[in-house]
Amino acid sequence: MTTPIRRAMLKGFVRSPDMPSTLTVAEPYLIQQDWNAYTSEQHAIWQELVGRRMPQLRQYACQEYLSGFVQIGLREDSIPNLADVNRRLGPLTGWNATPVSGFLPPDAFFEMLADRQFPTTTWLRDRESMEYTPEPDIFHDVLGHVPMHAHPVFADFLQQYGKTCARIMHDKDALERMGRLFWFTVEFGVIRQHGQIKLYGSGLISSHGESTHVIEGRPEIRDWNLEQVLNQTVNVSEMQPVLYAVESFDQIFEAAKEAEALLCR
């Protein structure tokens, strides 16, 4: 689905002349962010969205996320300029938030992750969709995902994940199991820090409802177990009944390598 707001934001966007040439499958989906095209109303929406989330995140997001937010120069009062974000992020871990036109097919998505490029949409939801949008926007992609890319171990994990998935594109069952690893880490990951459950998954970071669900202790929090994660049923249309907590991000990096050994045989 392409919303009117997204169509408006994509109008006039052109392929960036300096986009990385290492991509092949994903190349047709790359665009250039026209930061000057954002309106004052859109910057105000961004400020309101971030303002709603930050009080909770300052208390319940993991330290690595909060550090990354500062390191990549995110601001609460204006939509991020991805070029500015990348000037800060690149020297930290080699990752880039790369503008794309929307949802990518799996092979293009994995190609980008394997190349340390995170597919980042540039459109922003409108006021009628403040609580939820069915497709990712720049608020979800940047606020939810990109601060974690400043953490070296998480950054290595995400690249390893992309490389593994690119290798198993022919195996539907293996790819589905890897999708569960993504779901319970990148999207709905939690970590134990100082005796408390902290958030790092983008689905929790960007959603007040999902994060409150966790903070109030409603889901079952299980110790990290790769075998269980790869076989755990996922329902994307409901609040998560089960989450898996890691003790450190080394666990998910090792899990990505273990999953590769298991599924690429």
PDB file of C-alpha atoms in Angstrom:
ATOM      1  CA  MET A   1       0.000   0.000   0.000  1.00  0.00           C
ATOM      2  CA  THR A   2       1.208   3.512  -0.851  1.00  0.00           C
ATOM      3  CA  THR A   3      -0.387   6.254   1.235  1.00  0.00           C
ATOM      4  CA  PRO A   4      -1.097   9.759  -0.130  1.00  0.00           C
ATOM      5  CA  ILE A   5       1.500  11.206   2.235  1.00  0.00           C
ATOM      6  CA  ARG A   6       4.137   8.771   1.018  1.00  0.00           C
ATOM      7  CA  ARG A   7       3.281   9.452  -2.615  1.00  0.00           C
ATOM      8  CA  ALA A   8       3.652  13.157  -1.955  1.00  0.00           C
ATOM      9  CA  MET A   9       7.026  12.695  -0.271  1.00  0.00           C
ATOM     10  CA  LEU A  10       8.326  10.540  -3.126  1.00  0.00           C
ATOM     11  CA  LYS A  11       7.198  12.948  -5.810  1.00  0.00           C
ATOM     12  CA  GLY A  12      10.238  14.601  -7.279  1.00  0.00           C
ATOM     13  CA  PHE A  13      12.729  12.279  -5.569  1.00  0.00           C
ATOM     14  CA  VAL A  14      15.476  11.151  -7.881  1.00  0.00           C
ATOM     15  CA  ARG A  15      18.073   8.445  -7.671  1.00  0.00           C
ATOM     16  CA  SER A  16      21.073   9.729  -5.776  1.00  0.00           C
ATOM     17  CA  PRO A  17      24.088  10.107  -8.101  1.00  0.00           C
ATOM     18  CA  ASP A  18      26.441   9.065  -5.319  1.00  0.00           C
ATOM     19  CA  MET A  19      24.587   6.000  -4.067  1.00  0.00           C
ATOM     20  CA  PRO A  20      26.918   3.074  -3.304  1.00  0.00           C
ATOM     21  CA  SER A  21      27.617   0.975  -6.395  1.00  0.00           C
ATOM     22  CA  THR A  22      28.061  -2.267  -4.453  1.00  0.00           C
ATOM     23  CA  LEU A  23      24.326  -3.045  -4.573  1.00  0.00           C
ATOM     24  CA  THR A  24      22.741  -4.817  -7.514  1.00  0.00           C
ATOM     25  CA  VAL A  25      19.364  -6.269  -6.533  1.00  0.00           C
ATOM     26  CA  ALA A  26      18.506  -3.327  -4.267  1.00  0.00           C
ATOM     27  CA  GLU A  27      19.740  -0.609  -6.615  1.00  0.00           C
ATOM     28  CA  PRO A  28      16.353   0.115  -8.275  1.00  0.00           C
ATOM     29  CA  TYR A  29      14.825   0.889  -4.876  1.00  0.00           C
ATOM     30  CA  LEU A  30      17.358   3.509  -3.823  1.00  0.00           C
ATOM     31  CA  ILE A  31      16.272   7.133  -3.735  1.00  0.00           C
ATOM     32  CA  GLN A  32      17.607  10.417  -2.441  1.00  0.00           C
ATOM     33  CA  GLN A  33      16.071  12.070   0.606  1.00  0.00           C
ATOM     34  CA  ASP A  34      14.929  15.589  -0.227  1.00  0.00           C
ATOM     35  CA  TRP A  35      15.142  16.951   3.305  1.00  0.00           C
ATOM     36  CA  ASN A  36      14.173  20.459   2.219  1.00  0.00           C
ATOM     37  CA  ALA A  37      10.824  19.143   0.969  1.00  0.00           C
ATOM     38  CA  TYR A  38       9.590  18.400   4.481  1.00  0.00           C
ATOM     39  CA  THR A  39       7.080  20.979   5.682  1.00  0.00           C
ATOM     40  CA  SER A  40       6.966  22.733   9.041  1.00  0.00           C
ATOM     41  CA  GLU A  41       3.882  20.646   9.818  1.00  0.00           C
ATOM     42  CA  GLN A  42       5.831  17.447   9.200  1.00  0.00           C
ATOM     43  CA  HIS A  43       8.653  18.588  11.455  1.00  0.00           C
ATOM     44  CA  ALA A  44       6.001  19.382  14.083  1.00  0.00           C
ATOM     45  CA  ILE A  45       4.564  15.869  13.733  1.00  0.00           C
ATOM     46  CA  TRP A  46       8.053  14.396  14.172  1.00  0.00           C
ATOM     47  CA  GLN A  47       8.584  16.519  17.287  1.00  0.00           C
ATOM     48  CA  GLU A  48       5.269  15.368  18.733  1.00  0.00           C
ATOM     49  CA  LEU A  49       5.950  11.709  17.934  1.00  0.00           C
ATOM     50  CA  VAL A  50       9.417  11.773  19.495  1.00  0.00           C
ATOM     51  CA  GLY A  51       8.186  13.856  22.418  1.00  0.00           C
ATOM     52  CA  ARG A  52       5.620  11.183  23.223  1.00  0.00           C
ATOM     53  CA  ARG A  53       8.210   8.408  23.201  1.00  0.00           C
ATOM     54  CA  MET A  54      11.268   9.888  24.876  1.00  0.00           C
ATOM     55  CA  PRO A  55      10.042  10.038  28.512  1.00  0.00           C
ATOM     56  CA  GLN A  56       9.379   6.298  28.427  1.00  0.00           C
ATOM     57  CA  LEU A  57      12.508   5.487  26.445  1.00  0.00           C
ATOM     58  CA  ARG A  58      14.797   7.402  28.779  1.00  0.00           C
ATOM     59  CA  GLN A  59      13.613   5.109  31.550  1.00  0.00           C
ATOM     60  CA  TYR A  60      13.135   1.793  29.777  1.00  0.00           C
ATOM     61  CA  ALA A  61      15.304   1.674  26.632  1.00  0.00           C
ATOM     62  CA  CYS A  62      18.662  -0.059  26.914  1.00  0.00           C
ATOM     63  CA  GLN A  63      21.756   2.056  27.420  1.00  0.00           C
ATOM     64  CA  GLU A  64      23.128   1.165  23.998  1.00  0.00           C
ATOM     65  CA  TYR A  65      20.040   2.609  22.335  1.00  0.00           C
ATOM     66  CA  LEU A  66      20.159   5.832  24.353  1.00  0.00           C
ATOM     67  CA  SER A  67      23.869   6.248  23.622  1.00  0.00           C
ATOM     68  CA  GLY A  68      23.277   5.637  19.922  1.00  0.00           C
ATOM     69  CA  PHE A  69      20.515   8.248  19.828  1.00  0.00           C
ATOM     70  CA  VAL A  70      23.034  10.862  20.953  1.00  0.00           C
ATOM     71  CA  GLN A  71      25.943   9.536  18.897  1.00  0.00           C
ATOM     72  CA  ILE A  72      24.113   9.758  15.567  1.00  0.00           C
ATOM     73  CA  GLY A  73      22.823  13.234  16.339  1.00  0.00           C
ATOM     74  CA  LEU A  74      19.070  12.636  16.373  1.00  0.00           C
ATOM     75  CA  ARG A  75      17.020  15.648  17.376  1.00  0.00           C
ATOM     76  CA  GLU A  76      13.572  15.804  18.866  1.00  0.00           C
ATOM     77  CA  ASP A  77      12.567  18.962  16.997  1.00  0.00           C
ATOM     78  CA  SER A  78      13.137  18.008  13.354  1.00  0.00           C
ATOM     79  CA  ILE A  79      13.028  15.075  10.953  1.00  0.00           C
ATOM     80  CA  PRO A  80      16.508  13.575  10.562  1.00  0.00           C
ATOM     81  CA  ASN A  81      18.624  14.464   7.580  1.00  0.00           C
ATOM     82  CA  LEU A  82      19.992  11.031   6.699  1.00  0.00           C
ATOM     83  CA  ALA A  83      23.183  12.489   5.254  1.00  0.00           C
ATOM     84  CA  ASP A  84      23.915  14.061   8.640  1.00  0.00           C
ATOM     85  CA  VAL A  85      23.050  10.835  10.446  1.00  0.00           C
ATOM     86  CA  ASN A  86      25.390   8.855   8.203  1.00  0.00           C
ATOM     87  CA  ARG A  87      28.264  11.268   8.700  1.00  0.00           C
ATOM     88  CA  ARG A  88      28.118  10.335  12.371  1.00  0.00           C
ATOM     89  CA  LEU A  89      27.111   6.697  12.067  1.00  0.00           C
ATOM     90  CA  GLY A  90      29.551   5.596   9.365  1.00  0.00           C
ATOM     91  CA  PRO A  91      32.748   6.209  11.357  1.00  0.00           C
ATOM     92  CA  LEU A  92      31.279   4.332  14.335  1.00  0.00           C
ATOM     93  CA  THR A  93      30.326   1.017  12.727  1.00  0.00           C
ATOM     94  CA  GLY A  94      30.375   1.412   8.947  1.00  0.00           C
ATOM     95  CA  TRP A  95      26.580   1.397   8.729  1.00  0.00           C
ATOM     96  CA  ASN A  96      24.470   3.786   6.658  1.00  0.00           C
ATOM     97  CA  ALA A  97      20.780   4.630   6.807  1.00  0.00           C
ATOM     98  CA  THR A  98      20.147   4.385   3.065  1.00  0.00           C
ATOM     99  CA  PRO A  99      16.987   6.003   1.644  1.00  0.00           C
ATOM    100  CA  VAL A 100      14.655   3.618  -0.180  1.00  0.00           C
ATOM    101  CA  SER A 101      11.300   4.009  -1.883  1.00  0.00           C
ATOM    102  CA  GLY A 102       9.404   1.636   0.408  1.00  0.00           C
ATOM    103  CA  PHE A 103       9.144  -2.068   1.138  1.00  0.00           C
ATOM    104  CA  LEU A 104      11.915  -4.110  -0.452  1.00  0.00           C
ATOM    105  CA  PRO A 105      11.703  -7.692  -1.687  1.00  0.00           C
ATOM    106  CA  PRO A 106      13.609 -10.054   0.606  1.00  0.00           C
ATOM    107  CA  ASP A 107      16.643 -10.474  -1.648  1.00  0.00           C
ATOM    108  CA  ALA A 108      17.141  -6.704  -1.886  1.00  0.00           C
ATOM    109  CA  PHE A 109      16.622  -6.259   1.854  1.00  0.00           C
ATOM    110  CA  PHE A 110      19.181  -8.908   2.765  1.00  0.00           C
ATOM    111  CA  GLU A 111      21.659  -7.602   0.209  1.00  0.00           C
ATOM    112  CA  MET A 112      21.537  -4.203   1.879  1.00  0.00           C
ATOM    113  CA  LEU A 113      21.968  -5.586   5.397  1.00  0.00           C
ATOM    114  CA  ALA A 114      24.931  -7.672   4.262  1.00  0.00           C
ATOM    115  CA  ASP A 115      26.469  -4.451   2.908  1.00  0.00           C
ATOM    116  CA  ARG A 116      25.842  -2.543   6.174  1.00  0.00           C
ATOM    117  CA  GLN A 117      23.131  -0.423   4.621  1.00  0.00           C
ATOM    118  CA  PHE A 118      19.813  -0.144   6.416  1.00  0.00           C
ATOM    119  CA  PRO A 119      16.831   0.432   4.093  1.00  0.00           C
ATOM    120  CA  THR A 120      15.250   3.635   5.398  1.00  0.00           C
ATOM    121  CA  THR A 121      11.982   5.095   4.210  1.00  0.00           C
ATOM    122  CA  THR A 122      11.763   8.868   3.973  1.00  0.00           C
ATOM    123  CA  TRP A 123       8.036   9.557   4.225  1.00  0.00           C
ATOM    124  CA  LEU A 124       6.403  10.510   7.537  1.00  0.00           C
ATOM    125  CA  ARG A 125       2.949   9.551   8.783  1.00  0.00           C
ATOM    126  CA  ASP A 126       0.258  12.229   9.046  1.00  0.00           C
ATOM    127  CA  ARG A 127      -1.750  13.270  12.105  1.00  0.00           C
ATOM    128  CA  GLU A 128      -4.492  10.771  11.303  1.00  0.00           C
ATOM    129  CA  SER A 129      -1.956   7.941  11.668  1.00  0.00           C
ATOM    130  CA  MET A 130      -0.002   9.087  14.719  1.00  0.00           C
ATOM    131  CA  GLU A 131      -0.603   5.893  16.687  1.00  0.00           C
ATOM    132  CA  TYR A 132      -0.097   3.373  13.912  1.00  0.00           C
ATOM    133  CA  THR A 133       0.875   3.111  10.274  1.00  0.00           C
ATOM    134  CA  PRO A 134       0.706  -0.206   8.380  1.00  0.00           C
ATOM    135  CA  GLU A 135       4.018   0.380   6.621  1.00  0.00           C
ATOM    136  CA  PRO A 136       7.261   1.685   8.135  1.00  0.00           C
ATOM    137  CA  ASP A 137       7.936   5.404   7.917  1.00  0.00           C
ATOM    138  CA  ILE A 138      11.020   7.446   8.807  1.00  0.00           C
ATOM    139  CA  PHE A 139       9.875   7.638  12.416  1.00  0.00           C
ATOM    140  CA  HIS A 140       9.855   3.864  12.784  1.00  0.00           C
ATOM    141  CA  ASP A 141      12.965   3.287  10.704  1.00  0.00           C
ATOM    142  CA  VAL A 142      15.192   5.969  12.209  1.00  0.00           C
ATOM    143  CA  LEU A 143      13.940   6.370  15.774  1.00  0.00           C
ATOM    144  CA  GLY A 144      13.199   2.658  16.110  1.00  0.00           C
ATOM    145  CA  HIS A 145      16.176   1.070  14.368  1.00  0.00           C
ATOM    146  CA  VAL A 146      19.127   3.280  13.595  1.00  0.00           C
ATOM    147  CA  PRO A 147      20.453   4.211  17.082  1.00  0.00           C
ATOM    148  CA  MET A 148      21.237   0.532  17.676  1.00  0.00           C
ATOM    149  CA  HIS A 149      23.391   0.492  14.540  1.00  0.00           C
ATOM    150  CA  ALA A 150      25.912   2.641  16.403  1.00  0.00           C
ATOM    151  CA  HIS A 151      26.658  -0.285  18.733  1.00  0.00           C
ATOM    152  CA  PRO A 152      29.492  -2.400  17.267  1.00  0.00           C
ATOM    153  CA  VAL A 153      28.249  -5.827  18.347  1.00  0.00           C
ATOM    154  CA  PHE A 154      24.668  -5.191  17.292  1.00  0.00           C
ATOM    155  CA  ALA A 155      25.985  -3.787  14.009  1.00  0.00           C
ATOM    156  CA  ASP A 156      27.994  -6.957  13.384  1.00  0.00           C
ATOM    157  CA  PHE A 157      24.976  -9.101  14.256  1.00  0.00           C
ATOM    158  CA  LEU A 158      22.747  -7.317  11.766  1.00  0.00           C
ATOM    159  CA  GLN A 159      25.258  -7.692   8.950  1.00  0.00           C
ATOM    160  CA  GLN A 160      25.742 -11.374   9.761  1.00  0.00           C
ATOM    161  CA  TYR A 161      21.979 -11.807   9.715  1.00  0.00           C
ATOM    162  CA  GLY A 162      21.785 -10.286   6.243  1.00  0.00           C
ATOM    163  CA  LYS A 163      24.598 -12.469   4.922  1.00  0.00           C
ATOM    164  CA  THR A 164      23.006 -15.645   6.267  1.00  0.00           C
ATOM    165  CA  CYS A 165      19.575 -14.848   4.851  1.00  0.00           C
ATOM    166  CA  ALA A 166      21.087 -14.040   1.467  1.00  0.00           C
ATOM    167  CA  ARG A 167      22.593 -17.533   1.431  1.00  0.00           C
ATOM    168  CA  ILE A 168      19.320 -19.326   2.210  1.00  0.00           C
ATOM    169  CA  MET A 169      16.968 -17.443  -0.116  1.00  0.00           C
ATOM    170  CA  HIS A 170      16.165 -20.734  -1.858  1.00  0.00           C
ATOM    171  CA  ASP A 171      15.008 -22.409   1.383  1.00  0.00           C
ATOM    172  CA  LYS A 172      11.579 -21.123   2.427  1.00  0.00           C
ATOM    173  CA  ASP A 173      11.535 -22.976   5.745  1.00  0.00           C
ATOM    174  CA  ALA A 174      15.001 -21.786   6.761  1.00  0.00           C
ATOM    175  CA  LEU A 175      14.140 -18.225   5.763  1.00  0.00           C
ATOM    176  CA  GLU A 176      10.985 -18.340   7.862  1.00  0.00           C
ATOM    177  CA  ARG A 177      12.989 -19.477  10.868  1.00  0.00           C
ATOM    178  CA  MET A 178      15.490 -16.678  10.355  1.00  0.00           C
ATOM    179  CA  GLY A 179      12.542 -14.305  10.223  1.00  0.00           C
ATOM    180  CA  ARG A 180      11.726 -15.335  13.782  1.00  0.00           C
ATOM    181  CA  LEU A 181      15.267 -14.498  14.847  1.00  0.00           C
ATOM    182  CA  PHE A 182      14.784 -11.020  13.373  1.00  0.00           C
ATOM    183  CA  TRP A 183      11.404 -10.675  15.058  1.00  0.00           C
ATOM    184  CA  PHE A 184      12.636 -11.496  18.550  1.00  0.00           C
ATOM    185  CA  THR A 185      15.764  -9.356  18.288  1.00  0.00           C
ATOM    186  CA  VAL A 186      15.651  -6.465  15.828  1.00  0.00           C
ATOM    187  CA  GLU A 187      11.902  -5.900  16.162  1.00  0.00           C
ATOM    188  CA  PHE A 188      10.941  -7.109  19.645  1.00  0.00           C
ATOM    189  CA  GLY A 189      14.229  -7.594  21.446  1.00  0.00           C
ATOM    190  CA  VAL A 190      14.673  -7.075  25.185  1.00  0.00           C
ATOM    191  CA  ILE A 191      17.808  -7.259  27.305  1.00  0.00           C
ATOM    192  CA  ARG A 192      18.448  -7.612  31.027  1.00  0.00           C
ATOM    193  CA  GLN A 193      20.483  -4.733  32.415  1.00  0.00           C
ATOM    194  CA  HIS A 194      21.035  -4.049  36.101  1.00  0.00           C
ATOM    195  CA  GLY A 195      18.310  -6.508  37.046  1.00  0.00           C
ATOM    196  CA  GLN A 196      15.694  -4.900  34.804  1.00  0.00           C
ATOM    197  CA  ILE A 197      14.181  -5.649  31.420  1.00  0.00           C
ATOM    198  CA  LYS A 198      15.214  -2.982  28.925  1.00  0.00           C
ATOM    199  CA  LEU A 199      14.005  -2.456  25.365  1.00  0.00           C
ATOM    200  CA  TYR A 200      16.055  -2.507  22.171  1.00  0.00           C
ATOM    201  CA  GLY A 201      13.748  -3.857  19.445  1.00  0.00           C
ATOM    202  CA  SER A 202      12.347  -1.259  17.065  1.00  0.00           C
ATOM    203  CA  GLY A 203       8.773  -2.473  17.435  1.00  0.00           C
ATOM    204  CA  LEU A 204       9.035  -1.717  21.139  1.00  0.00           C
ATOM    205  CA  ILE A 205      11.061   1.477  20.814  1.00  0.00           C
ATOM    206  CA  SER A 206       8.693   3.132  18.338  1.00  0.00           C
ATOM    207  CA  SER A 207       5.362   1.953  19.783  1.00  0.00           C
ATOM    208  CA  HIS A 208       3.927   3.234  23.053  1.00  0.00           C
ATOM    209  CA  GLY A 209       1.403   0.410  23.172  1.00  0.00           C
ATOM    210  CA  GLU A 210       3.907  -2.395  22.570  1.00  0.00           C
ATOM    211  CA  SER A 211       6.447  -0.995  25.026  1.00  0.00           C
ATOM    212  CA  THR A 212       3.825  -0.405  27.723  1.00  0.00           C
ATOM    213  CA  HIS A 213       2.696  -4.004  27.246  1.00  0.00           C
ATOM    214  CA  VAL A 214       6.229  -5.120  28.172  1.00  0.00           C
ATOM    215  CA  ILE A 215       6.802  -2.576  30.934  1.00  0.00           C
ATOM    216  CA  GLU A 216       3.594  -3.666  32.659  1.00  0.00           C
ATOM    217  CA  GLY A 217       4.857  -7.257  32.682  1.00  0.00           C
ATOM    218  CA  ARG A 218       2.205  -8.774  30.438  1.00  0.00           C
ATOM    219  CA  PRO A 219       4.310 -10.962  28.134  1.00  0.00           C
ATOM    220  CA  GLU A 220       6.219 -13.981  29.365  1.00  0.00           C
ATOM    221  CA  ILE A 221       9.914 -13.083  29.334  1.00  0.00           C
ATOM    222  CA  ARG A 222      11.994 -16.184  28.659  1.00  0.00           C
ATOM    223  CA  ASP A 223      15.744 -16.583  28.833  1.00  0.00           C
ATOM    224  CA  TRP A 224      17.384 -16.455  25.425  1.00  0.00           C
ATOM    225  CA  ASN A 225      17.227 -19.810  23.652  1.00  0.00           C
ATOM    226  CA  LEU A 226      18.013 -19.909  19.945  1.00  0.00           C
ATOM    227  CA  GLU A 227      16.238 -23.197  19.291  1.00  0.00           C
ATOM    228  CA  GLN A 228      13.051 -21.881  20.876  1.00  0.00           C
ATOM    229  CA  VAL A 229      13.321 -18.574  19.030  1.00  0.00           C
ATOM    230  CA  LEU A 230      13.689 -20.261  15.635  1.00  0.00           C
ATOM    231  CA  ASN A 231      10.552 -22.317  16.285  1.00  0.00           C
ATOM    232  CA  GLN A 232       8.411 -19.803  18.181  1.00  0.00           C
ATOM    233  CA  THR A 233       5.064 -18.995  16.577  1.00  0.00           C
ATOM    234  CA  VAL A 234       4.717 -15.336  15.623  1.00  0.00           C
ATOM    235  CA  ASN A 235       1.446 -13.426  15.265  1.00  0.00           C
ATOM    236  CA  VAL A 236       2.153  -9.978  13.888  1.00  0.00           C
ATOM    237  CA  SER A 237      -1.398  -8.716  14.494  1.00  0.00           C
ATOM    238  CA  GLU A 238      -1.439  -8.984  18.299  1.00  0.00           C
ATOM    239  CA  MET A 239       0.597  -7.903  21.302  1.00  0.00           C
ATOM    240  CA  GLN A 240       3.458 -10.313  21.843  1.00  0.00           C
ATOM    241  CA  PRO A 241       2.725 -12.987  24.484  1.00  0.00           C
ATOM    242  CA  VAL A 242       6.341 -14.224  24.641  1.00  0.00           C
ATOM    243  CA  LEU A 243       9.668 -12.390  24.395  1.00  0.00           C
ATOM    244  CA  TYR A 244      13.257 -13.588  24.788  1.00  0.00           C
ATOM    245  CA  ALA A 245      15.701 -11.626  26.924  1.00  0.00           C
ATOM    246  CA  VAL A 246      19.439 -11.646  26.285  1.00  0.00           C
ATOM    247  CA  GLU A 247      22.078 -10.843  28.874  1.00  0.00           C
ATOM    248  CA  SER A 248      24.336  -9.125  26.340  1.00  0.00           C
ATOM    249  CA  PHE A 249      24.382  -8.396  22.631  1.00  0.00           C
ATOM    250  CA  ASP A 250      27.159 -10.945  22.232  1.00  0.00           C
ATOM    251  CA  GLN A 251      24.406 -13.547  22.580  1.00  0.00           C
ATOM    252  CA  ILE A 252      22.554 -12.456  19.455  1.00  0.00           C
ATOM    253  CA  PHE A 253      25.770 -12.142  17.464  1.00  0.00           C
ATOM    254  CA  GLU A 254      26.659 -15.709  18.410  1.00  0.00           C
ATOM    255  CA  ALA A 255      23.071 -16.740  17.664  1.00  0.00           C
ATOM    256  CA  ALA A 256      23.378 -15.412  14.117  1.00  0.00           C
ATOM    257  CA  LYS A 257      26.492 -17.510  13.558  1.00  0.00           C
ATOM    258  CA  GLU A 258      24.878 -20.572  15.136  1.00  0.00           C
ATOM    259  CA  ALA A 259      21.796 -20.131  12.968  1.00  0.00           C
ATOM    260  CA  GLU A 260      23.983 -19.943   9.873  1.00  0.00           C
ATOM    261  CA  ALA A 261      25.729 -23.180  10.814  1.00  0.00           C
ATOM    262  CA  LEU A 262      22.382 -24.832  11.474  1.00  0.00           C
ATOM    263  CA  LEU A 263      20.447 -23.635   8.441  1.00  0.00           C
ATOM    264  CA  CYS A 264      23.132 -23.408   5.742  1.00  0.00           C
ATOM    265  CA  ARG A 265      24.042 -27.076   5.784  1.00  0.00           C
TER     266      ARG A 265
END
